[in-house]
Short mmCIF file of C-alpha atoms and ligand atoms in Angstrom, two decimals:
data_model
loop_
_atom_site.label_atom_id
_atom_site.label_comp_id
_atom_site.label_asym_id
_atom_site.label_seq_id
_atom_site.Cartn_x
_atom_site.Cartn_y
_atom_site.Cartn_z
CA UNK A 199 20.31 -19.03 13.99
CA UNK A 200 16.69 -19.90 14.71
CA UNK A 201 14.14 -17.12 14.49
CA UNK A 202 13.44 -17.01 18.24
CA UNK A 203 17.11 -16.40 19.07
CA UNK A 204 17.30 -13.85 16.26
CA UNK A 205 14.29 -11.94 17.56
CA UNK A 206 15.75 -11.92 21.08
CA UNK A 207 19.00 -10.54 19.69
CA UNK A 208 17.16 -7.82 17.77
CA UNK A 209 15.12 -6.82 20.82
CA UNK A 210 18.33 -6.58 22.82
CA UNK A 211 19.79 -4.36 20.11
CA UNK A 212 16.83 -2.03 20.54
CA UNK A 213 17.33 -2.08 24.33
CA UNK A 214 13.96 -3.64 25.20
CA UNK A 215 13.80 -4.19 28.96
CA UNK A 216 12.47 -7.32 30.68
CA UNK A 217 12.19 -11.00 29.89
CA UNK A 218 11.41 -12.23 26.38
CA UNK A 219 8.45 -14.58 26.84
CA UNK A 220 7.37 -15.40 23.31
CA UNK A 221 6.60 -14.37 19.78
CA UNK A 222 4.21 -15.02 16.92
CA UNK A 223 4.66 -14.66 13.19
CA UNK A 224 2.01 -12.30 11.79
CA UNK A 225 1.25 -13.50 8.31
CA UNK A 226 0.06 -10.35 6.61
CA UNK A 227 1.70 -8.60 3.71
CA UNK A 228 3.36 -10.06 0.66
CA UNK A 229 6.77 -8.50 1.12
CA UNK A 230 8.16 -8.08 4.67
CA UNK A 231 8.19 -10.53 7.61
CA UNK A 232 6.37 -9.34 10.71
CA UNK A 233 6.58 -10.69 14.27
CA UNK A 234 4.82 -9.78 17.47
CA UNK A 235 7.12 -10.26 20.47
CA UNK A 236 6.10 -10.30 24.13
CA UNK A 237 8.11 -9.20 27.15
CA UNK A 238 7.49 -9.42 30.88
CA UNK A 239 8.64 -6.29 32.61
CA UNK A 240 10.13 -6.12 36.09
CA UNK A 241 6.78 -5.21 37.64
CA UNK A 242 5.29 -8.41 36.15
CA UNK A 243 3.21 -6.72 33.48
CA UNK A 244 3.49 -7.80 29.84
CA UNK A 245 4.31 -5.61 26.89
CA UNK A 246 4.26 -6.39 23.17
CA UNK A 247 6.31 -4.96 20.31
CA UNK A 248 6.40 -5.44 16.55
CA UNK A 249 9.64 -6.60 14.95
CA UNK A 250 9.93 -6.56 11.19
CA UNK A 251 12.48 -7.90 8.79
CA UNK A 252 12.39 -5.64 5.78
CA UNK A 253 12.65 -7.41 2.44
CA UNK A 254 15.82 -6.00 0.91
CA UNK A 255 15.05 -7.54 -2.48
CA UNK A 256 12.02 -5.25 -2.71
CA UNK A 257 13.60 -2.36 -0.79
CA UNK A 258 17.14 -2.13 -2.12
CA UNK A 259 17.95 0.94 -0.02
CA UNK A 260 16.18 0.22 3.29
CA UNK A 261 17.91 3.07 5.16
CA UNK A 262 16.08 5.45 2.84
CA UNK A 263 12.83 3.76 3.83
CA UNK A 264 13.53 4.55 7.47
CA UNK A 265 14.51 8.13 6.61
CA UNK A 266 11.10 8.65 4.98
CA UNK A 267 9.24 6.97 7.82
CA UNK A 268 11.04 9.07 10.45
CA UNK A 269 10.19 12.36 8.76
CA UNK A 270 6.59 11.48 8.02
CA UNK A 271 5.77 10.02 11.45
CA UNK A 272 7.36 13.08 13.11
CA UNK A 273 5.25 15.44 10.99
CA UNK A 274 2.06 13.55 11.83
CA UNK A 275 2.94 13.27 15.53
CA UNK A 276 3.52 17.03 15.72
CA UNK A 277 0.04 17.64 14.31
CA UNK A 278 -1.70 15.09 16.51
CA UNK A 279 0.14 15.35 19.83
CA UNK A 280 -0.77 12.82 22.47
CA UNK A 281 -2.56 10.50 20.06
CA UNK A 282 -1.71 6.88 19.36
CA UNK A 283 1.05 6.72 16.77
CA UNK A 284 3.69 4.43 15.40
CA UNK A 285 7.01 4.89 17.13
CA UNK A 286 10.22 3.20 15.98
CA UNK A 287 12.75 2.39 18.71
CA UNK A 288 16.41 3.37 18.49
CA UNK A 289 19.56 1.35 19.05
CA UNK A 290 22.31 2.64 21.32
CA UNK A 291 23.78 4.29 18.22
CA UNK A 292 20.50 6.21 17.71
CA UNK A 293 19.55 4.22 14.63
CA UNK A 294 15.99 3.05 13.88
CA UNK A 295 17.28 -0.15 12.31
CA UNK A 296 19.75 -2.99 12.70
CA UNK A 297 21.36 -4.02 9.42
CA UNK A 298 23.28 -7.27 9.94
CA UNK A 299 24.18 -10.41 8.01
CA UNK A 300 20.68 -11.81 8.62
CA UNK A 301 18.85 -8.81 7.24
CA UNK A 302 17.41 -5.38 7.94
CA UNK A 303 15.41 -5.20 11.17
CA UNK A 304 13.32 -2.60 12.94
CA UNK A 305 11.15 -2.53 16.04
CA UNK A 306 8.11 -0.43 16.88
CA UNK A 307 5.40 -0.21 19.50
CA UNK A 308 2.51 -2.64 19.32
CA UNK A 309 -0.84 -0.84 19.13
CA UNK A 310 -3.65 -3.02 20.53
CA UNK A 311 -6.14 -2.96 17.69
CA UNK A 312 -8.30 -4.77 15.20
CA UNK A 313 -7.49 -5.03 11.52
CA UNK A 314 -9.68 -6.16 8.65
CA UNK A 315 -8.63 -7.99 5.52
CA UNK A 316 -11.89 -8.03 3.66
CA UNK A 317 -14.41 -5.38 4.40
CA UNK A 318 -17.97 -6.39 5.12
CA UNK A 319 -18.76 -3.48 7.37
CA UNK A 320 -19.52 0.02 6.08
CA UNK A 321 -18.20 1.80 9.15
CA UNK A 322 -14.84 0.06 8.78
CA UNK A 323 -14.72 1.11 5.15
CA UNK A 324 -15.64 4.68 5.97
CA UNK A 325 -13.05 4.71 8.77
CA UNK A 326 -10.37 3.39 6.42
CA UNK A 327 -11.20 6.04 3.83
CA UNK A 328 -11.10 8.81 6.43
CA UNK A 329 -7.82 7.51 7.84
CA UNK A 330 -6.10 7.53 4.45
CA UNK A 331 -7.78 10.85 3.59
CA UNK A 332 -6.54 12.33 6.84
CA UNK A 333 -3.06 10.99 6.11
CA UNK A 334 -3.15 13.03 2.90
CA UNK A 335 -4.56 16.04 4.66
CA UNK A 336 -1.94 16.01 7.45
CA UNK A 337 0.85 15.74 4.92
CA UNK A 338 -0.52 18.22 2.40
CA UNK A 339 1.92 20.88 3.71
CA UNK A 340 4.90 18.51 3.80
CA UNK A 341 7.56 19.09 1.16
CA UNK A 342 7.66 15.78 -0.73
CA UNK A 343 11.12 16.51 -2.13
CA UNK A 344 12.51 15.67 1.33
CA UNK A 345 11.62 12.04 0.72
CA UNK A 346 13.55 9.41 -1.17
CA UNK A 347 11.93 7.41 -3.91
CA UNK A 348 12.51 4.17 -2.02
CA UNK A 349 11.51 1.93 -4.91
CA UNK A 350 12.31 3.56 -8.22
CA UNK A 351 9.47 3.66 -10.72
CA UNK A 352 7.05 2.31 -8.13
CA UNK A 353 3.96 3.73 -9.84
CA UNK A 354 5.57 4.41 -13.19
CA UNK A 355 3.04 2.42 -15.19
CA UNK A 356 4.80 2.60 -18.60
CA UNK A 357 7.94 1.32 -16.90
CA UNK A 358 6.07 -1.52 -15.16
CA UNK A 359 4.45 -2.60 -18.43
CA UNK A 360 7.73 -2.39 -20.33
CA UNK A 361 9.35 -4.59 -17.64
CA UNK A 362 6.61 -7.16 -18.04
CA UNK A 363 6.88 -7.27 -21.83
CA UNK A 364 10.65 -7.53 -21.57
CA UNK A 365 10.39 -10.47 -19.14
CA UNK A 366 7.86 -12.14 -21.43
CA UNK A 367 10.23 -11.68 -24.33
CA UNK A 368 13.21 -13.11 -22.42
CA UNK A 369 10.97 -15.77 -20.86
CA UNK A 370 13.79 -17.29 -18.82
CA UNK A 371 11.54 -19.93 -17.20
CA UNK A 372 9.35 -20.75 -20.19
CA UNK A 373 6.25 -19.41 -18.44
CA UNK A 374 5.16 -16.75 -20.93
CA UNK A 375 2.92 -19.00 -22.99
CA UNK A 376 0.61 -19.41 -19.99
CA UNK A 377 -0.25 -15.73 -20.12
CA UNK A 378 -0.62 -14.89 -23.80
CA UNK A 379 -4.20 -13.73 -23.37
CA UNK A 380 -3.28 -11.55 -20.41
CA UNK A 381 -0.38 -9.98 -22.30
CA UNK A 382 -2.63 -9.17 -25.25
CA UNK A 383 -5.18 -7.60 -22.95
CA UNK A 384 -2.56 -5.43 -21.24
CA UNK A 385 -1.28 -4.38 -24.62
CA UNK A 386 -4.78 -3.33 -25.67
CA UNK A 387 -5.35 -1.12 -22.59
CA UNK A 388 -1.79 0.13 -22.15
CA UNK A 389 -2.41 3.70 -23.26
CA UNK A 390 -5.33 4.18 -20.88
CA UNK A 391 -3.45 2.48 -18.05
CA UNK A 392 -0.59 4.97 -18.48
CA UNK A 393 -2.86 8.02 -18.12
CA UNK A 394 -1.71 8.96 -14.62
CA UNK A 395 1.94 8.60 -15.53
CA UNK A 396 1.55 10.77 -18.62
CA UNK A 397 -0.28 13.47 -16.65
CA UNK A 398 2.47 13.35 -14.04
CA UNK A 399 5.17 13.68 -16.68
CA UNK A 400 3.33 16.67 -18.12
CA UNK A 401 3.29 18.36 -14.73
CA UNK A 402 -0.50 18.45 -14.60
CA UNK A 403 -0.80 16.89 -11.15
CA UNK A 404 0.76 17.99 -7.86
CA UNK A 405 3.36 15.69 -6.34
CA UNK A 406 2.27 14.84 -2.82
CA UNK A 407 3.37 12.51 -0.07
CA UNK A 408 1.56 9.27 -0.76
CA UNK A 409 1.23 6.11 1.30
CA UNK A 410 1.17 3.80 -1.71
CA UNK A 411 -0.25 0.75 0.03
CA UNK A 412 -3.73 1.85 1.06
CA UNK A 413 -5.22 -1.54 1.79
CA UNK A 414 -7.84 -1.87 4.53
CA UNK A 415 -5.50 -3.99 6.63
CA UNK A 416 -3.05 -1.10 6.83
CA UNK A 417 -5.41 0.83 9.12
CA UNK A 418 -5.59 -0.10 12.81
CA UNK A 419 -8.95 0.21 14.56
CA UNK A 420 -9.55 0.74 18.25
CA UNK A 421 -11.15 -2.48 19.57
CA UNK A 422 -13.60 -0.62 21.82
CA UNK A 423 -14.61 2.44 19.81
CA UNK A 424 -14.09 0.83 16.37
CA UNK A 425 -12.58 4.11 15.22
CA UNK A 426 -9.39 4.16 13.14
CA UNK A 427 -6.35 4.86 15.32
CA UNK A 428 -3.36 4.67 13.03
CA UNK A 429 -2.22 4.14 9.47
CA UNK A 430 0.59 1.58 9.32
CA UNK A 431 2.98 0.07 6.76
CA UNK A 432 4.74 3.28 5.81
CA UNK A 433 7.46 1.56 3.78
CA UNK A 434 6.25 2.90 0.49
CA UNK A 435 5.65 6.47 1.65
CA UNK A 436 7.11 8.42 -1.23
CA UNK A 437 6.45 11.37 -3.50
CA UNK A 438 3.44 10.43 -5.63
CA UNK A 439 -0.06 11.22 -6.83
CA UNK A 440 -3.16 11.30 -4.69
CA UNK A 441 -4.84 9.08 -7.30
CA UNK A 442 -2.34 6.34 -6.45
CA UNK A 443 -3.63 6.18 -2.89
CA UNK A 444 -7.27 6.44 -3.85
CA UNK A 445 -6.95 3.96 -6.71
CA UNK A 446 -5.04 1.38 -4.72
CA UNK A 447 -7.60 1.50 -1.91
CA UNK A 448 -10.50 0.91 -4.30
CA UNK A 449 -8.60 -1.75 -6.20
CA UNK A 450 -8.18 -3.65 -2.99
CA UNK A 451 -11.42 -2.91 -1.07
CA UNK A 452 -14.00 -2.90 -3.86
CA UNK A 453 -13.06 -6.38 -5.01
CA UNK A 454 -14.74 -8.41 -2.29
CA UNK A 455 -13.36 -11.63 -3.76
CA UNK A 456 -9.85 -10.68 -2.60
CA UNK A 457 -6.50 -10.69 -4.39
CA UNK A 458 -6.07 -14.47 -4.46
CA UNK A 459 -9.38 -15.37 -6.03
CA UNK A 460 -9.25 -18.14 -8.66
CA UNK A 461 -12.90 -17.95 -9.66
CA UNK A 462 -12.77 -14.90 -11.89
CA UNK A 463 -16.56 -14.69 -12.03
CA UNK A 464 -16.48 -13.57 -8.41
CA UNK A 465 -14.19 -10.65 -9.16
CA UNK A 466 -15.98 -7.32 -9.33
CA UNK A 467 -15.84 -3.66 -8.38
CA UNK A 468 -18.56 -3.13 -5.78
CA UNK A 469 -20.22 0.24 -6.30
CA UNK A 470 -21.39 0.53 -2.69
CA UNK A 471 -17.84 0.08 -1.53
CA UNK A 472 -16.72 2.63 -4.09
CA UNK A 473 -19.29 5.17 -2.90
CA UNK A 474 -18.62 4.73 0.80
CA UNK A 475 -14.87 4.95 0.34
CA UNK A 476 -15.12 7.96 -1.95
CA UNK A 477 -17.30 9.84 0.55
CA UNK A 478 -14.91 9.15 3.41
CA UNK A 479 -11.81 10.02 1.39
CA UNK A 480 -13.24 13.22 -0.07
CA UNK A 481 -14.57 14.33 3.32
CA UNK A 482 -10.91 14.73 4.34
CA UNK A 483 -9.27 15.69 1.06
CA UNK A 484 -11.77 17.72 -1.01
CA UNK A 485 -10.35 20.98 0.32
CA UNK A 486 -6.84 20.24 -0.93
CA UNK A 487 -7.68 18.51 -4.23
CA UNK A 488 -7.09 20.29 -7.51
CA UNK A 489 -9.64 20.04 -10.28
CA UNK A 490 -7.35 17.79 -12.33
CA UNK A 491 -6.79 15.52 -9.37
CA UNK A 492 -10.52 15.13 -8.88
CA UNK A 493 -10.83 14.14 -12.51
CA UNK A 494 -8.29 11.33 -12.13
CA UNK A 495 -10.00 9.57 -9.22
CA UNK A 496 -12.53 7.43 -11.11
CA UNK A 497 -9.93 6.06 -13.51
CA UNK A 498 -7.28 5.43 -10.85
CA UNK A 499 -8.44 1.97 -9.63
CA UNK A 500 -8.28 0.74 -13.22
CA UNK A 501 -4.72 2.03 -13.56
CA UNK A 502 -3.66 0.49 -10.27
CA UNK A 503 -5.25 -2.87 -11.08
CA UNK A 504 -3.52 -3.14 -14.47
CA UNK A 505 -0.25 -2.03 -12.91
CA UNK A 506 -0.35 -4.49 -10.01
CA UNK A 507 -1.57 -7.27 -12.31
CA UNK A 508 1.47 -6.62 -14.50
CA UNK A 509 3.76 -6.67 -11.47
CA UNK A 510 2.41 -10.06 -10.31
CA UNK A 511 2.76 -11.51 -13.82
CA UNK A 512 6.28 -10.12 -14.17
CA UNK A 513 7.29 -11.68 -10.86
CA UNK A 514 5.85 -15.01 -12.03
CA UNK A 515 7.90 -14.82 -15.22
CA UNK A 516 11.04 -14.00 -13.24
CA UNK A 517 10.68 -16.80 -10.69
CA UNK A 518 8.68 -15.20 -7.83
CA UNK A 519 11.46 -13.35 -6.04
CA UNK A 520 9.52 -10.24 -5.09
CA UNK A 521 6.11 -11.31 -3.75
CA UNK A 522 6.00 -14.21 -1.29
CA UNK A 523 3.98 -17.06 -2.74
CA UNK A 524 2.06 -19.91 -1.10
CA UNK A 525 2.01 -22.18 -4.18
CA UNK A 526 3.80 -22.18 -7.57
CA UNK A 527 1.18 -20.39 -9.69
CA UNK A 528 0.20 -17.89 -6.97
CA UNK A 529 1.51 -14.83 -8.80
CA UNK A 530 -0.14 -15.94 -12.05
CA UNK A 531 -3.45 -16.29 -10.18
CA UNK A 532 -3.00 -12.89 -8.53
CA UNK A 533 -2.14 -11.28 -11.86
CA UNK A 534 -5.21 -12.71 -13.60
CA UNK A 535 -7.40 -11.56 -10.73
CA UNK A 536 -6.18 -7.96 -10.98
CA UNK A 537 -6.66 -7.89 -14.75
CA UNK A 538 -10.18 -9.25 -14.42
CA UNK A 539 -10.86 -6.55 -11.87
CA UNK A 540 -9.54 -3.91 -14.23
CA UNK A 541 -12.08 -5.07 -16.87
CA UNK A 542 -14.96 -4.82 -14.40
CA UNK A 543 -13.80 -1.35 -13.38
CA UNK A 544 -13.63 -0.18 -16.97
CA UNK A 545 -17.17 -1.41 -17.65
CA UNK A 546 -18.40 0.65 -14.70
CA UNK A 547 -16.43 3.80 -15.50
CA UNK A 548 -19.49 6.00 -16.20
CA UNK A 549 -21.01 5.04 -12.83
CA UNK A 550 -17.70 5.61 -11.03
CA UNK A 551 -17.37 9.08 -12.55
CA UNK A 552 -20.92 9.94 -11.54
CA UNK A 553 -20.34 8.75 -7.97
CA UNK A 554 -17.16 10.82 -7.62
CA UNK A 555 -19.08 13.89 -8.83
CA UNK A 556 -21.99 13.27 -6.45
CA UNK A 557 -19.75 12.68 -3.46
CA UNK A 558 -17.69 15.78 -4.21
CA UNK A 559 -20.84 17.84 -4.45
CA UNK A 560 -22.16 16.47 -1.16
CA UNK A 561 -18.91 17.05 0.66
CA UNK A 562 -18.24 20.54 -0.64
CA UNK A 563 -21.81 21.70 -1.27
CA UNK A 564 -20.37 22.80 -4.57
CA UNK A 565 -23.33 23.34 -6.92
CA UNK A 566 -21.30 23.07 -10.11
CA UNK A 567 -19.53 19.86 -9.24
CA UNK A 568 -22.06 17.39 -10.59
CA UNK A 569 -22.71 19.50 -13.67
CA UNK A 570 -19.06 19.71 -14.62
CA UNK A 571 -18.04 16.72 -16.74
CA UNK A 572 -15.49 14.56 -15.01
CA UNK A 573 -14.47 12.79 -18.19
CA UNK A 574 -10.81 13.36 -18.64
CA UNK A 575 -9.30 13.77 -22.03
CA UNK A 576 -5.55 13.76 -22.48
C1 GN1 B 1821 2.67 -5.50 -1.45
O1 GN1 B 1821 3.33 -6.70 1.21
P1 GN1 B 1821 2.26 -5.69 1.19
O2 GN1 B 1821 0.91 -6.34 1.24
O3 GN1 B 1821 2.44 -4.62 2.21
C2 GN1 B 1821 3.20 -4.42 -2.37
C3 GN1 B 1821 2.09 -3.46 -2.81
C4 GN1 B 1821 0.94 -4.25 -3.41
C5 GN1 B 1821 0.47 -5.33 -2.44
C6 GN1 B 1821 -0.59 -6.18 -3.04
C7 GN1 B 1821 6.44 -2.79 -1.43
O4 GN1 B 1821 2.30 -4.93 -0.22
O5 GN1 B 1821 2.59 -2.56 -3.75
O6 GN1 B 1821 -0.13 -3.41 -3.75
O7 GN1 B 1821 1.57 -6.17 -2.04
N1 GN1 B 1821 4.25 -3.67 -1.68
C8 GN1 B 1821 5.43 -3.46 -2.25
O8 GN1 B 1821 -1.14 -7.02 -2.08
O9 GN1 B 1821 5.68 -3.81 -3.40
MG1 MG B 1822 2.92 -2.72 2.17
#
């Protein structure tokens, strides 16, 4: 069945009224397939929706994904009544998905908005940070045990690294020799990269509801006011650490060269981006953060960069089944880029720690914050 017919069938399943007049494939994201579909209603006006095919290789239990999304969007909607929000449509059987032989499909409202892939504008960065900070704030009273872990070991760094080393050992496609240097580097920083996971295992950090994909392009901005209107891509909402959300955002936003950069000299962690994001994020979350959590923020982008770099390399070794690729060495390129970024972040660790302390002090007016050492020792 061609994709147009399939999308029409899915829209029918979700009881969308009117005439299907077209669709476009939105090429964002490395995992799911996203389409914008357009309908003409009886009164002649047009209305758009978003249809997504969820990647069931990445999300092995997609119904659990929808369970998490339902609970979290309901909680947020109840706290922000009347505001723009994501809303997933139901089938006649009251399900928020259609699971058929062609895949796992869902449909939600289209929110007219702007999104940004690379951030050149400080207000967009600040807005993104506040949006993800507010997401944390709104969910700080939500019991995370109600949520499924939709991808097991998602931010279990020791597990991710062990998977990579195992794949390199098995080396089913003979690709491991291309990444010897990268594997040695990961080996040399493994202990530090596992810091968050060890602290979590030791019960030192609270388990919260985390978004787990805090890239700039997962925040929608109002085209007229340029204010953030909604956080999207809730697939990886799971129990996790606040440092995962903060670290992933910095990992993605502070590297202005982007995730696909082949010229590693361009890869860097921009301190202005780091400062702006940290201010925005802390302005919403400082009140709920524990002291330990605060201490993990500066290191978190390093952890997330090593972890994602390892995931890209592992997928390359295994034949690129998880992340969509545009060319054969794409995941190798992405992996190298993340590892380079992790080196730049490590070099700047003293500055990052100082910035976190300064921002926290500014936000809370806490006199002791900058004096207290943020260096974390395990
Ligand atoms: C994937 O497909 P997308 O862009 O929403 C991945 C994230 C990575 C990201 C890197 C479920 O997200 O963990 O950080 O690529 N999502 C999943 O670009 O693995
Ligand atoms: Mg995502």
